[in-house]
């Protein structure tokens, strides 16, 4: 008897010495490894036969059936050892697996029989027996597995091994025992064919799509649990047979499935796909699913988007989805703050707010303010929480917004909080994050605040993302779906849909007010600066003895202190100045109408002050409590600028001083009116330039015979003015129709087209709106559309290829949203053009002019805490806005490229999970896929030659600062020259690359496989790829060391002295993709 400890003496050496040619081997062990075969290749190839028993159940189909749930690809530990066990990582990472597996497979075919123990509860002991003749037989007892670790070649963890070698005649007892067990068909089953099949998988050529699938399976297999617990849509309800589902593009279908998964799992989801990607239609797909599950659905939208949603609720000709019989309720954001009255045909007193299974909030960024208003009254956010989310049945909430984040991450947090009813403990239990959601957002905002103080050159989105914690990305991935148009066109097959049209360089038209410059913007701005606008500030003239009385009546206590009525009046004065400046930049007529209105108010006030016997006067006031006021667009354009009137006793006022100031304003305004009244339409140079631009477009179409033009303006007055002066001209001269659409008015020069919104838009964009089906008997079309921002969101008008901004919106996001009406995927136009009208002064001068007129004293400055000071935000924002607007003079950019750093598009992993769920259904029969397999794919212009390695860290506890989103999986993309293209921190980009290269490539590319076979000498010489693998792992270690040092300077402490990666043995290779 001899003892072998694999330290002083090794089993491999003893076997090499004692396995003779023509020997017969019998082995019982828990697993078999090709690397053990490689180590004993000469000896094993010389034996006559090998009988091998797996001592515990392996490769048993009935065993798999018992243990494996639906849609699960079994990958049991012992089977995986065939191509390298737990302690053979260094050997596996030499990438010779394929060549060895092929040789081993042939040897198995010729000489080996495998059987497996069927009894889980009766494991067998391991042994090896070898004999070329009976008297020289030997047995080795105490064997665990037949791997290089048990052979003593590779190190093994744990206690030392002690193997007992027994010689004849005692060795015969082991052979007798083995023979007895071998014949026990009740407890053993032959699995040779299954083992052989496993080897074949290890050395066959794989399709690139299969490698993509295996990569997804390994990384996201926890997601497969959702398939079996109803967190993904149940196809049995039939929603994939609906009209809306079959009208969705492939990327929209993925959004629908992903959103339903998030709604089922977390009760909430924000769908924030970029402008032009059809969020409304995606939402309709989600709504239909829940309606088919007998859930009541409520859609809440801004009033201006009413027609977008009402269209699909009625059995009208204009409803292309009428067959789906949508039955959702539609109300408006403002209705949440109302307890009675009618809205969209419903009595609000009768609405059962707590009985909705799903609430869809369009433009959900309007619900970013969770705090109290100035008057401490409940705002619409709190009303939504109280009435809908917390009362009655469990409610899921789907939020739609292209701009879910403004300038604070709390904007996003507050919207997400609707899903968990404002109780963070609910969501903290469901999220796989280290910190709670409140702490995560606090840290994220802190990082953002640091980022905003960087120089503009350093303030990049990449820099910001690098500063954020892993937990933040986990939240985004769990609760949002946000894809950019660039992502869709790059990673989806859009051949059936069409592409986005090519954007021409924007046309900038700088127009003076008059051709002879008799009236200039600067001149008007200077006069506006002289205005007191005292008609809006009566409390400024209250006698000192009466000040406290009015303070008691009208001052408001806020969370940040006191908001006085005097401060409110100052703010109203500034708003009106801004309004006047915006209107003169929009159109002479809009300015004239507003100025006349102010003059009328002043004259009435002067008249009241001059009358004897009049006791009280009512002053119009801006409603500071109205959260529906659009700070970007409305500035006096809508009714909501004015709220409750302030009642003032004339006996309490310094009449003489107020009257003097009013008369001074009246004189200035009359002077302004005198100047602008000489500008009639015929000499309105800006109007004439517009008419010329439209004529040029009609006579010289960008795309074949396309005469269509959209003209956007911020003001209904301007839109009316343009319609009056354009409609008849183009009807008479070109026989084309014009329509006007504002919040309150819809008219057209066409005689047979109804003035209902959907009819007008359908006849303007007949292809995208399906006019042939909806209005087959109407032959007229509309070619010129004049509109305010009531249609700047949620409308597909892509038949048009020419969009004009007649006035420049101060917020560039609105400009991009307007252009999104025609800049849409699937457009039949090759090119599209954006035309912007600018004042005839430099952008710098225009911005400075605007700043001077504003005085930078908005209401929020006085009402907010220091952290929320809008004044400081605006001052900081000024330079950035200037850069954005200048950019828009040279190019049409994407919305996500305009944002001030906070951009959540393309950060989620939803698309990969949806791909996995689809692949599972296609490849569901797969069992026991070896690790370390590969495929070869052709490089592209974007994705250069190299290798993408998918690795798994065997020590799952190490993930420094949770910087790797996919931990314990690490992806590295390295070039043929060893240059790092993407490191493991860029895991999302690498997954995108694999998806782009592999999805849809369902067969191996024969030419590339043959090229690789020749290059590697039939896979025996994989040194090039093994070296690149080692270098890839080295980059992971270097990056982690670097991040570890940086963690010294981050909140939350350092990871120094914690357990670290050791090297190549810490990683096993899951798969790799060679990019040729």
mmCIF file of N, CA and C in Angstrom, residues 81 134 298 335 461 875 1059:
data_model
loop_
_atom_site.group_PDB
_atom_site.id
_atom_site.type_symbol
_atom_site.label_atom_id
_atom_site.label_comp_id
_atom_site.label_asym_id
_atom_site.label_seq_id
_atom_site.Cartn_x
_atom_site.Cartn_y
_atom_site.Cartn_z
ATOM 1 N N UNK A 81 -18.106 20.423 -15.366
ATOM 2 C CA UNK A 81 -16.703 20.050 -15.123
ATOM 3 C C UNK A 81 -16.078 19.327 -16.312
ATOM 4 N N UNK A 134 -4.344 -9.574 -14.730
ATOM 5 C CA UNK A 134 -4.907 -9.613 -13.370
ATOM 6 C C UNK A 134 -3.860 -9.424 -12.281
ATOM 7 N N UNK A 298 -57.090 54.694 -16.022
ATOM 8 C CA UNK A 298 -57.274 56.144 -16.071
ATOM 9 C C UNK A 298 -56.061 56.766 -16.737
ATOM 10 N N UNK A 335 -57.627 68.295 -12.972
ATOM 11 C CA UNK A 335 -58.833 67.743 -12.332
ATOM 12 C C UNK A 335 -58.535 67.175 -10.951
ATOM 13 N N UNK A 461 -21.599 64.461 -20.075
ATOM 14 C CA UNK A 461 -22.480 63.423 -19.540
ATOM 15 C C UNK A 461 -21.660 62.223 -19.054
ATOM 16 N N UNK A 875 -29.150 82.205 -13.284
ATOM 17 C CA UNK A 875 -27.884 82.857 -13.604
ATOM 18 C C UNK A 875 -26.855 81.826 -14.066
ATOM 19 N N UNK A 1059 -10.846 42.360 0.897
ATOM 20 C CA UNK A 1059 -10.406 41.265 0.034
ATOM 21 C C UNK A 1059 -10.308 41.750 -1.403
#
